[in-house]
Amino acid sequence: MKAIQLECPKYGRFHFGKTGLEENASLHRSEEIIHSDTLFSAIISTCSKVFPDQLEALLEAFKDKEGSIKLSSAFPCWNVNSIHKKEKKEDRHTIFFLPKPVHLELYDENEEADIDRKKIQRIAYISKTIWDKGIAPKYWCDKEDCILIDKKYLVHRDDLYKEIALEIEDITTIQTVPKIADHIRQPSDNIFFQTDLYFNSFEWNSNDFNMLNLRFLSNYSIQPHFYFLLDINLNDTNRHLEKVLDVLLDIIIDEGIGGSISTGAGRLISKTEIENFKWQIKEQDIAKNHAVTMSLYCPSDHEELQKVQFGKIITRGGRLIGKEDQLKRVKMFQEGALIKHLVKGSIPSIHDSKPYLRYGRAFMIPVHQNYV
């Protein structure tokens, strides 16, 4: 397994539409992550244009029972850079955020009455450090070990200096602005509203550190990016698909994702591969019969459905592809679902005759027994 970091520019802007009841309702709202089916669609669409002769083999690698190629959704990660004054040494590390398992919003009120339930519900992402340590929700509001940023990002004191973490506000924001539909070319009713996701960068210097009692630092910066997990297990026959996939991802970086580059949205700078991405959960603490999904999950049959212990539902598809033709809608489990035993998931078709697919294969990761 490896992690692919999609590096974003400073103050990057993105739009990932949510399915709505009306044709253009997806413009009014934006997701904060890149769902796995969006990544899959971008890869397959690009392959059909660039390597049409490899399209069938690539699809088969995603679909086969062995799970030759599996990918997760893309979540936020923060690159943290700091420079120490005396050593003049630059320290770089990345904070990887994971989706909060949805079942952690449920608890016995009598046993854990001191928990701020609303605060726990608003948390959307927890850092990999907290995930690996298996810190229980009842300790998430403890500012000694866990620090909450923007009410939805939970970091550990090992991830960020507490003084720095408390200074961060609005590292990601959602804004809705009016726009003119130039392509309509009519004197009225051509204004629409679009909601975009913005990434904000932060930087501190020596003057700031004097106020924060961090005088041993001379520079400190945080830049948010996206990352997703990729698991590739190809045999000798189709091993060349790994190189094909690498080229396709490079093209997606150039073309952007989540908006039109010509308007300044959806721009990506480059990709960075982190090989051998591993979990640091102690072996004796790993839950033996449970895992959590890092992708959208569409059960392949009733038996797989029964293995879902907790999960939230999301509707995907449904957009118009012509004046009267519309894609079907499919319900999937959101990222962060708790699954009992291993499942594969499916890639359902959302059109009777045209090749439109939705990626619903399960990308599962180990979970600490404290979270089961």
mmCIF file of C-alpha atoms in Angstrom:
data_model
loop_
_atom_site.group_PDB
_atom_site.id
_atom_site.type_symbol
_atom_site.label_atom_id
_atom_site.label_comp_id
_atom_site.label_asym_id
_atom_site.label_seq_id
_atom_site.Cartn_x
_atom_site.Cartn_y
_atom_site.Cartn_z
ATOM 1 C CA MET A 1 0.000 0.000 0.000
ATOM 2 C CA LYS A 2 1.207 3.498 -0.758
ATOM 3 C CA ALA A 3 -0.113 7.004 -0.296
ATOM 4 C CA ILE A 4 -0.356 9.444 -3.192
ATOM 5 C CA GLN A 5 -0.222 13.071 -2.117
ATOM 6 C CA LEU A 6 -1.911 15.490 -4.506
ATOM 7 C CA GLU A 7 -0.070 18.732 -3.861
ATOM 8 C CA CYS A 8 -2.264 21.813 -3.964
ATOM 9 C CA PRO A 9 -1.226 25.442 -4.534
ATOM 10 C CA LYS A 10 -1.478 28.054 -1.844
ATOM 11 C CA TYR A 11 -5.092 29.117 -1.422
ATOM 12 C CA GLY A 12 -6.301 26.412 -3.790
ATOM 13 C CA ARG A 13 -9.967 26.341 -4.829
ATOM 14 C CA PHE A 14 -12.012 23.240 -5.651
ATOM 15 C CA HIS A 15 -15.588 22.213 -6.345
ATOM 16 C CA PHE A 16 -16.859 18.668 -5.836
ATOM 17 C CA GLY A 17 -20.591 18.770 -6.416
ATOM 18 C CA LYS A 18 -23.106 16.925 -4.263
ATOM 19 C CA THR A 19 -26.006 15.065 -5.810
ATOM 20 C CA GLY A 20 -29.229 17.087 -5.657
ATOM 21 C CA LEU A 21 -32.834 16.704 -6.718
ATOM 22 C CA GLU A 22 -32.492 19.123 -9.616
ATOM 23 C CA GLU A 23 -30.142 19.094 -12.597
ATOM 24 C CA ASN A 24 -27.788 21.845 -11.357
ATOM 25 C CA ALA A 25 -28.322 21.371 -7.631
ATOM 26 C CA SER A 26 -24.801 19.951 -7.305
ATOM 27 C CA LEU A 27 -23.386 23.445 -7.944
ATOM 28 C CA HIS A 28 -24.969 24.794 -4.759
ATOM 29 C CA ARG A 29 -23.018 22.460 -2.462
ATOM 30 C CA SER A 30 -19.501 21.054 -2.457
ATOM 31 C CA GLU A 31 -17.897 18.054 -0.828
ATOM 32 C CA GLU A 32 -14.722 18.581 1.210
ATOM 33 C CA ILE A 33 -13.002 15.425 -0.042
ATOM 34 C CA ILE A 34 -12.523 13.684 -3.399
ATOM 35 C CA HIS A 35 -14.677 10.574 -3.211
ATOM 36 C CA SER A 36 -13.199 7.340 -4.529
ATOM 37 C CA ASP A 37 -15.762 7.119 -7.351
ATOM 38 C CA THR A 38 -14.706 10.586 -8.569
ATOM 39 C CA LEU A 39 -11.034 9.516 -8.647
ATOM 40 C CA PHE A 40 -11.969 6.290 -10.417
ATOM 41 C CA SER A 41 -14.046 8.142 -13.029
ATOM 42 C CA ALA A 42 -11.191 10.584 -13.698
ATOM 43 C CA ILE A 43 -8.733 7.697 -14.182
ATOM 44 C CA ILE A 44 -11.015 5.684 -16.475
ATOM 45 C CA SER A 45 -12.095 8.715 -18.497
ATOM 46 C CA THR A 46 -8.474 9.760 -19.034
ATOM 47 C CA CYS A 47 -7.486 6.216 -19.992
ATOM 48 C CA SER A 48 -10.224 6.074 -22.651
ATOM 49 C CA LYS A 49 -8.666 9.135 -24.304
ATOM 50 C CA VAL A 50 -4.964 8.411 -23.886
ATOM 51 C CA PHE A 51 -4.655 4.604 -23.747
ATOM 52 C CA PRO A 52 -7.882 3.229 -25.257
ATOM 53 C CA ASP A 53 -6.178 -0.114 -25.913
ATOM 54 C CA GLN A 54 -5.507 -0.478 -22.152
ATOM 55 C CA LEU A 55 -8.990 0.507 -20.981
ATOM 56 C CA GLU A 56 -10.468 -2.993 -20.788
ATOM 57 C CA ALA A 57 -7.467 -4.398 -18.912
ATOM 58 C CA LEU A 58 -7.455 -1.483 -16.469
ATOM 59 C CA LEU A 59 -11.177 -1.870 -15.758
ATOM 60 C CA GLU A 60 -10.686 -5.582 -15.172
ATOM 61 C CA ALA A 61 -7.888 -4.850 -12.672
ATOM 62 C CA PHE A 62 -10.301 -2.660 -10.685
ATOM 63 C CA LYS A 63 -13.147 -5.179 -10.951
ATOM 64 C CA ASP A 64 -11.483 -8.566 -10.408
ATOM 65 C CA LYS A 65 -12.018 -10.611 -7.252
ATOM 66 C CA GLU A 66 -8.386 -10.316 -6.216
ATOM 67 C CA GLY A 67 -8.607 -6.527 -6.003
ATOM 68 C CA SER A 68 -5.576 -6.023 -8.262
ATOM 69 C CA ILE A 69 -6.008 -2.236 -8.017
ATOM 70 C CA LYS A 70 -7.861 -0.585 -5.154
ATOM 71 C CA LEU A 71 -8.011 3.071 -4.192
ATOM 72 C CA SER A 72 -9.444 5.093 -1.352
ATOM 73 C CA SER A 73 -11.079 8.492 -1.349
ATOM 74 C CA ALA A 74 -8.762 11.509 -1.124
ATOM 75 C CA PHE A 75 -8.679 13.167 2.298
ATOM 76 C CA PRO A 76 -6.921 16.259 3.681
ATOM 77 C CA CYS A 77 -3.305 16.132 4.739
ATOM 78 C CA TRP A 78 -1.142 18.978 6.036
ATOM 79 C CA ASN A 79 2.527 19.445 5.194
ATOM 80 C CA VAL A 80 4.237 20.974 8.226
ATOM 81 C CA ASN A 81 7.633 22.653 7.770
ATOM 82 C CA SER A 82 9.673 24.148 10.610
ATOM 83 C CA ILE A 83 13.175 25.567 10.989
ATOM 84 C CA HIS A 84 15.000 25.606 14.318
ATOM 85 C CA LYS A 85 17.062 28.683 15.137
ATOM 86 C CA LYS A 86 20.172 27.144 16.672
ATOM 87 C CA GLU A 87 20.421 24.021 14.554
ATOM 88 C CA LYS A 88 19.167 25.784 11.420
ATOM 89 C CA LYS A 89 17.686 22.416 10.573
ATOM 90 C CA GLU A 90 14.522 22.080 8.564
ATOM 91 C CA ASP A 91 12.016 19.553 9.831
ATOM 92 C CA ARG A 92 9.222 18.312 7.563
ATOM 93 C CA HIS A 93 6.381 15.977 8.349
ATOM 94 C CA THR A 94 2.851 15.341 7.109
ATOM 95 C CA ILE A 95 -0.322 15.043 9.149
ATOM 96 C CA PHE A 96 -2.626 12.540 7.481
ATOM 97 C CA PHE A 97 -6.304 12.826 8.335
ATOM 98 C CA LEU A 98 -8.717 9.907 8.301
ATOM 99 C CA PRO A 99 -12.514 9.967 8.268
ATOM 100 C CA LYS A 100 -13.970 9.695 11.750
ATOM 101 C CA PRO A 101 -15.682 6.293 12.025
ATOM 102 C CA VAL A 102 -19.365 7.202 12.146
ATOM 103 C CA HIS A 103 -20.189 4.772 14.947
ATOM 104 C CA LEU A 104 -17.991 6.745 17.356
ATOM 105 C CA GLU A 105 -20.818 9.281 17.577
ATOM 106 C CA LEU A 106 -22.763 6.617 19.502
ATOM 107 C CA TYR A 107 -21.950 5.912 23.127
ATOM 108 C CA ASP A 108 -23.513 4.998 26.447
ATOM 109 C CA GLU A 109 -24.498 8.338 27.972
ATOM 110 C CA ASN A 110 -24.542 6.885 31.479
ATOM 111 C CA GLU A 111 -21.016 5.515 31.145
ATOM 112 C CA GLU A 112 -19.481 8.516 29.410
ATOM 113 C CA ALA A 113 -21.692 11.383 30.512
ATOM 114 C CA ASP A 114 -18.775 13.837 30.521
ATOM 115 C CA ILE A 115 -18.454 13.726 26.709
ATOM 116 C CA ASP A 116 -19.530 16.807 24.751
ATOM 117 C CA ARG A 117 -21.673 14.856 22.292
ATOM 118 C CA LYS A 118 -22.255 17.747 19.869
ATOM 119 C CA LYS A 119 -18.535 18.477 19.686
ATOM 120 C CA ILE A 120 -17.807 14.828 18.873
ATOM 121 C CA GLN A 121 -20.462 14.809 16.139
ATOM 122 C CA ARG A 122 -18.960 17.877 14.430
ATOM 123 C CA ILE A 123 -15.515 16.276 14.187
ATOM 124 C CA ALA A 124 -15.035 15.026 10.626
ATOM 125 C CA TYR A 125 -11.361 13.971 10.557
ATOM 126 C CA ILE A 126 -8.915 12.559 13.087
ATOM 127 C CA SER A 127 -5.171 12.474 12.554
ATOM 128 C CA LYS A 128 -3.337 9.223 11.866
ATOM 129 C CA THR A 129 -1.505 9.645 15.171
ATOM 130 C CA ILE A 130 -4.776 9.542 17.102
ATOM 131 C CA TRP A 131 -5.951 6.625 14.933
ATOM 132 C CA ASP A 132 -2.798 4.603 15.612
ATOM 133 C CA LYS A 133 -2.905 5.303 19.348
ATOM 134 C CA GLY A 134 -6.604 4.406 19.511
ATOM 135 C CA ILE A 135 -7.449 7.385 21.718
ATOM 136 C CA ALA A 136 -11.106 6.971 22.727
ATOM 137 C CA PRO A 137 -13.669 9.742 22.056
ATOM 138 C CA LYS A 138 -14.031 10.496 25.750
ATOM 139 C CA TYR A 139 -10.456 11.851 25.635
ATOM 140 C CA TRP A 140 -10.869 13.861 22.430
ATOM 141 C CA CYS A 141 -11.908 16.963 24.326
ATOM 142 C CA ASP A 142 -8.826 16.727 26.549
ATOM 143 C CA LYS A 143 -6.660 19.625 25.360
ATOM 144 C CA GLU A 144 -3.513 18.073 26.818
ATOM 145 C CA ASP A 145 -3.299 15.326 24.197
ATOM 146 C CA CYS A 146 -5.920 16.182 21.566
ATOM 147 C CA ILE A 147 -6.525 19.575 19.996
ATOM 148 C CA LEU A 148 -9.572 20.436 17.913
ATOM 149 C CA ILE A 149 -9.059 22.793 14.948
ATOM 150 C CA ASP A 150 -11.949 24.463 13.126
ATOM 151 C CA LYS A 151 -14.298 22.201 15.110
ATOM 152 C CA LYS A 152 -13.695 19.326 12.660
ATOM 153 C CA TYR A 153 -9.948 18.493 12.553
ATOM 154 C CA LEU A 154 -8.652 16.571 15.562
ATOM 155 C CA VAL A 155 -4.854 16.505 15.946
ATOM 156 C CA HIS A 156 -2.535 15.068 18.565
ATOM 157 C CA ARG A 157 0.086 17.068 20.427
ATOM 158 C CA ASP A 158 2.710 14.982 18.592
ATOM 159 C CA ASP A 159 1.363 16.360 15.287
ATOM 160 C CA LEU A 160 1.550 20.082 16.059
ATOM 161 C CA TYR A 161 2.808 22.374 18.781
ATOM 162 C CA LYS A 162 -0.177 23.185 20.953
ATOM 163 C CA GLU A 163 0.570 26.920 20.702
ATOM 164 C CA ILE A 164 0.517 26.699 16.906
ATOM 165 C CA ALA A 165 -2.601 24.531 16.737
ATOM 166 C CA LEU A 166 -4.601 27.008 18.801
ATOM 167 C CA GLU A 167 -3.682 29.770 16.333
ATOM 168 C CA ILE A 168 -5.128 28.003 13.275
ATOM 169 C CA GLU A 169 -8.523 29.149 12.035
ATOM 170 C CA ASP A 170 -10.337 28.423 8.770
ATOM 171 C CA ILE A 171 -7.648 26.242 7.225
ATOM 172 C CA THR A 172 -10.414 25.050 4.902
ATOM 173 C CA THR A 173 -13.479 27.137 4.127
ATOM 174 C CA ILE A 174 -16.643 26.734 2.084
ATOM 175 C CA GLN A 175 -17.881 29.794 0.192
ATOM 176 C CA THR A 176 -20.857 30.351 -2.107
ATOM 177 C CA VAL A 177 -20.638 33.087 -4.756
ATOM 178 C CA PRO A 178 -22.910 34.181 -7.634
ATOM 179 C CA LYS A 179 -21.727 33.586 -11.197
ATOM 180 C CA ILE A 180 -22.968 34.456 -14.684
ATOM 181 C CA ALA A 181 -23.738 31.649 -17.122
ATOM 182 C CA ASP A 182 -22.153 33.172 -20.234
ATOM 183 C CA HIS A 183 -22.993 30.130 -22.341
ATOM 184 C CA ILE A 184 -26.745 30.787 -21.959
ATOM 185 C CA ARG A 185 -26.529 34.157 -23.727
ATOM 186 C CA GLN A 186 -29.822 35.550 -22.504
ATOM 187 C CA PRO A 187 -30.602 38.935 -20.927
ATOM 188 C CA SER A 188 -32.092 37.472 -17.730
ATOM 189 C CA ASP A 189 -32.109 34.342 -15.546
ATOM 190 C CA ASN A 190 -28.464 33.583 -16.295
ATOM 191 C CA ILE A 191 -27.091 33.963 -12.748
ATOM 192 C CA PHE A 192 -26.342 30.865 -10.695
ATOM 193 C CA PHE A 193 -24.610 30.187 -7.378
ATOM 194 C CA GLN A 194 -21.613 27.906 -6.949
ATOM 195 C CA THR A 195 -20.114 26.641 -3.719
ATOM 196 C CA ASP A 196 -16.337 26.083 -3.612
ATOM 197 C CA LEU A 197 -13.842 24.599 -1.181
ATOM 198 C CA TYR A 198 -10.828 26.799 -0.341
ATOM 199 C CA PHE A 199 -7.483 25.710 1.139
ATOM 200 C CA ASN A 200 -5.686 28.332 3.230
ATOM 201 C CA SER A 201 -1.969 28.307 4.023
ATOM 202 C CA PHE A 202 -0.398 29.464 7.294
ATOM 203 C CA GLU A 203 3.067 30.734 8.108
ATOM 204 C CA TRP A 204 4.690 32.022 11.291
ATOM 205 C CA ASN A 205 8.028 33.843 11.719
ATOM 206 C CA SER A 206 10.315 34.934 14.540
ATOM 207 C CA ASN A 207 8.126 37.839 15.658
ATOM 208 C CA ASP A 208 5.138 35.526 16.073
ATOM 209 C CA PHE A 209 7.141 32.998 18.080
ATOM 210 C CA ASN A 210 8.038 35.567 20.727
ATOM 211 C CA MET A 211 4.332 35.851 21.520
ATOM 212 C CA LEU A 212 3.806 32.078 21.440
ATOM 213 C CA ASN A 213 6.818 31.219 23.635
ATOM 214 C CA LEU A 214 8.369 29.208 20.809
ATOM 215 C CA ARG A 215 11.574 31.222 20.534
ATOM 216 C CA PHE A 216 13.583 28.174 19.429
ATOM 217 C CA LEU A 217 11.833 28.311 16.035
ATOM 218 C CA SER A 218 12.607 30.732 13.218
ATOM 219 C CA ASN A 219 9.959 29.597 10.729
ATOM 220 C CA TYR A 220 6.865 27.408 10.736
ATOM 221 C CA SER A 221 4.358 26.802 7.954
ATOM 222 C CA ILE A 222 1.368 24.576 7.189
ATOM 223 C CA GLN A 223 0.099 23.801 3.689
ATOM 224 C CA PRO A 224 -2.989 21.602 3.156
ATOM 225 C CA HIS A 225 -3.132 19.020 0.362
ATOM 226 C CA PHE A 226 -5.139 15.931 -0.599
ATOM 227 C CA TYR A 227 -3.945 12.339 -0.357
ATOM 228 C CA PHE A 228 -5.390 8.930 -1.180
ATOM 229 C CA LEU A 229 -4.274 5.354 -0.604
ATOM 230 C CA LEU A 230 -3.481 2.992 -3.454
ATOM 231 C CA ASP A 231 -3.090 -0.769 -3.200
ATOM 232 C CA ILE A 232 -1.685 -2.522 -6.291
ATOM 233 C CA ASN A 233 -1.287 -6.307 -6.564
ATOM 234 C CA LEU A 234 -0.684 -7.065 -10.236
ATOM 235 C CA ASN A 235 0.674 -10.279 -11.713
ATOM 236 C CA ASP A 236 3.294 -10.615 -14.436
ATOM 237 C CA THR A 237 0.646 -10.478 -17.163
ATOM 238 C CA ASN A 238 -0.747 -7.076 -16.256
ATOM 239 C CA ARG A 239 2.109 -5.550 -14.278
ATOM 240 C CA HIS A 240 2.485 -2.894 -16.982
ATOM 241 C CA LEU A 241 -0.796 -1.370 -15.757
ATOM 242 C CA GLU A 242 1.046 0.141 -12.796
ATOM 243 C CA LYS A 243 3.031 2.329 -15.191
ATOM 244 C CA VAL A 244 -0.139 3.120 -17.152
ATOM 245 C CA LEU A 245 -1.865 4.212 -13.945
ATOM 246 C CA ASP A 246 1.126 6.357 -12.972
ATOM 247 C CA VAL A 247 0.979 8.193 -16.317
ATOM 248 C CA LEU A 248 -2.783 8.667 -16.008
ATOM 249 C CA LEU A 249 -2.370 10.248 -12.572
ATOM 250 C CA ASP A 250 0.269 12.614 -13.968
ATOM 251 C CA ILE A 251 -2.172 13.698 -16.679
ATOM 252 C CA ILE A 252 -4.913 14.242 -14.088
ATOM 253 C CA ILE A 253 -2.482 16.443 -12.140
ATOM 254 C CA ASP A 254 -1.895 18.540 -15.274
ATOM 255 C CA GLU A 255 -5.582 18.802 -16.150
ATOM 256 C CA GLY A 256 -6.750 19.328 -12.581
ATOM 257 C CA ILE A 257 -9.696 17.877 -10.704
ATOM 258 C CA GLY A 258 -12.599 19.564 -8.969
ATOM 259 C CA GLY A 259 -13.246 22.504 -11.281
ATOM 260 C CA SER A 260 -11.959 24.152 -14.423
ATOM 261 C CA ILE A 261 -8.314 25.275 -14.337
ATOM 262 C CA SER A 262 -9.223 28.151 -16.679
ATOM 263 C CA THR A 263 -11.272 29.669 -13.827
ATOM 264 C CA GLY A 264 -8.569 29.009 -11.234
ATOM 265 C CA ALA A 265 -10.326 26.003 -9.677
ATOM 266 C CA GLY A 266 -9.213 22.405 -9.460
ATOM 267 C CA ARG A 267 -5.521 23.154 -9.942
ATOM 268 C CA LEU A 268 -2.931 20.681 -8.660
ATOM 269 C CA ILE A 269 0.847 21.152 -8.660
ATOM 270 C CA SER A 270 2.291 17.642 -8.547
ATOM 271 C CA LYS A 271 1.997 14.272 -6.879
ATOM 272 C CA THR A 272 4.237 12.687 -4.273
ATOM 273 C CA GLU A 273 4.295 8.955 -3.610
ATOM 274 C CA ILE A 274 4.822 7.662 -0.069
ATOM 275 C CA GLU A 275 5.846 4.024 -0.419
ATOM 276 C CA ASN A 276 5.041 1.409 2.228
ATOM 277 C CA PHE A 277 2.434 3.530 3.954
ATOM 278 C CA LYS A 278 1.918 1.678 7.240
ATOM 279 C CA TRP A 279 -0.248 1.819 10.329
ATOM 280 C CA GLN A 280 1.457 2.077 13.698
ATOM 281 C CA ILE A 281 -1.237 0.267 15.696
ATOM 282 C CA LYS A 282 0.336 -2.291 18.036
ATOM 283 C CA GLU A 283 -0.398 -5.800 16.841
ATOM 284 C CA GLN A 284 -2.151 -6.779 20.063
ATOM 285 C CA ASP A 285 -4.414 -3.708 19.779
ATOM 286 C CA ILE A 286 -5.693 -4.312 16.234
ATOM 287 C CA ALA A 287 -9.356 -5.337 16.124
ATOM 288 C CA LYS A 288 -9.342 -8.892 14.774
ATOM 289 C CA ASN A 289 -12.744 -9.061 13.072
ATOM 290 C CA HIS A 290 -13.461 -5.442 12.112
ATOM 291 C CA ALA A 291 -12.155 -2.812 9.712
ATOM 292 C CA VAL A 292 -13.143 0.697 8.607
ATOM 293 C CA THR A 293 -13.682 1.836 5.013
ATOM 294 C CA MET A 294 -11.605 4.596 3.427
ATOM 295 C CA SER A 295 -13.686 4.608 0.241
ATOM 296 C CA LEU A 296 -17.319 4.693 -0.769
ATOM 297 C CA TYR A 297 -18.695 1.178 -0.386
ATOM 298 C CA CYS A 298 -21.430 -0.498 -2.421
ATOM 299 C CA PRO A 299 -22.153 -4.054 -1.149
ATOM 300 C CA SER A 300 -22.154 -6.645 -3.929
ATOM 301 C CA ASP A 301 -24.922 -8.754 -2.374
ATOM 302 C CA HIS A 302 -27.123 -9.197 0.687
ATOM 303 C CA GLU A 303 -24.422 -11.144 2.514
ATOM 304 C CA GLU A 304 -21.980 -8.247 2.257
ATOM 305 C CA LEU A 305 -24.680 -5.817 3.311
ATOM 306 C CA GLN A 306 -25.188 -7.794 6.514
ATOM 307 C CA LYS A 307 -21.529 -7.279 7.417
ATOM 308 C CA VAL A 308 -21.944 -3.504 7.730
ATOM 309 C CA GLN A 309 -22.112 -2.768 11.457
ATOM 310 C CA PHE A 310 -22.488 1.013 11.253
ATOM 311 C CA GLY A 311 -22.483 3.402 8.313
ATOM 312 C CA LYS A 312 -24.033 6.505 6.768
ATOM 313 C CA ILE A 313 -25.652 6.490 3.338
ATOM 314 C CA ILE A 314 -24.758 8.782 0.444
ATOM 315 C CA THR A 315 -26.464 9.035 -2.974
ATOM 316 C CA ARG A 316 -24.270 9.153 -6.074
ATOM 317 C CA GLY A 317 -25.007 9.584 -9.788
ATOM 318 C CA GLY A 318 -28.231 11.012 -11.208
ATOM 319 C CA ARG A 319 -26.909 13.773 -13.487
ATOM 320 C CA LEU A 320 -28.302 14.495 -16.933
ATOM 321 C CA ILE A 321 -26.207 13.297 -19.895
ATOM 322 C CA GLY A 322 -28.495 14.711 -22.558
ATOM 323 C CA LYS A 323 -31.716 16.624 -22.925
ATOM 324 C CA GLU A 324 -33.808 13.663 -21.786
ATOM 325 C CA ASP A 325 -31.281 11.020 -20.692
ATOM 326 C CA GLN A 326 -30.315 10.735 -17.046
ATOM 327 C CA LEU A 327 -27.960 8.497 -15.102
ATOM 328 C CA LYS A 328 -29.358 6.253 -12.413
ATOM 329 C CA ARG A 329 -28.726 6.950 -8.762
ATOM 330 C CA VAL A 330 -27.050 4.504 -6.447
ATOM 331 C CA LYS A 331 -26.804 4.518 -2.666
ATOM 332 C CA MET A 332 -23.463 3.744 -1.053
ATOM 333 C CA PHE A 333 -21.972 3.754 2.415
ATOM 334 C CA GLN A 334 -19.822 6.785 3.143
ATOM 335 C CA GLU A 335 -16.208 6.578 4.178
ATOM 336 C CA GLY A 336 -15.786 5.629 7.836
ATOM 337 C CA ALA A 337 -18.208 2.686 7.877
ATOM 338 C CA LEU A 338 -17.460 -0.104 10.352
ATOM 339 C CA ILE A 339 -17.381 -3.486 8.598
ATOM 340 C CA LYS A 340 -17.324 -6.919 10.212
ATOM 341 C CA HIS A 341 -14.959 -9.283 8.384
ATOM 342 C CA LEU A 342 -13.611 -8.662 4.886
ATOM 343 C CA VAL A 343 -15.820 -7.486 2.021
ATOM 344 C CA LYS A 344 -15.097 -6.636 -1.612
ATOM 345 C CA GLY A 345 -17.873 -4.287 -2.745
ATOM 346 C CA SER A 346 -18.928 -3.674 -6.343
ATOM 347 C CA ILE A 347 -18.703 -1.270 -9.269
ATOM 348 C CA PRO A 348 -22.355 -0.827 -10.328
ATOM 349 C CA SER A 349 -23.483 0.417 -13.730
ATOM 350 C CA ILE A 350 -25.723 3.501 -13.613
ATOM 351 C CA HIS A 351 -26.970 3.373 -17.210
ATOM 352 C CA ASP A 352 -28.794 0.634 -19.093
ATOM 353 C CA SER A 353 -26.805 0.895 -22.318
ATOM 354 C CA LYS A 354 -23.913 3.357 -21.912
ATOM 355 C CA PRO A 355 -20.674 2.570 -19.985
ATOM 356 C CA TYR A 356 -21.207 4.717 -16.890
ATOM 357 C CA LEU A 357 -19.885 3.144 -13.685
ATOM 358 C CA ARG A 358 -19.645 4.060 -9.999
ATOM 359 C CA TYR A 359 -16.703 2.785 -7.980
ATOM 360 C CA GLY A 360 -17.931 1.085 -4.817
ATOM 361 C CA ARG A 361 -15.113 -1.342 -3.981
ATOM 362 C CA ALA A 362 -14.244 -1.389 -0.282
ATOM 363 C CA PHE A 363 -10.838 -0.026 0.711
ATOM 364 C CA MET A 364 -10.542 -1.208 4.294
ATOM 365 C CA ILE A 365 -7.950 -0.286 6.891
ATOM 366 C CA PRO A 366 -7.193 -1.785 10.320
ATOM 367 C CA VAL A 367 -8.851 -0.252 13.345
ATOM 368 C CA HIS A 368 -7.823 -0.094 17.008
ATOM 369 C CA GLN A 369 -9.871 -2.291 19.305
ATOM 370 C CA ASN A 370 -10.782 0.844 21.305
ATOM 371 C CA TYR A 371 -12.864 1.918 18.288
ATOM 372 C CA VAL A 372 -14.954 -1.261 18.114
#
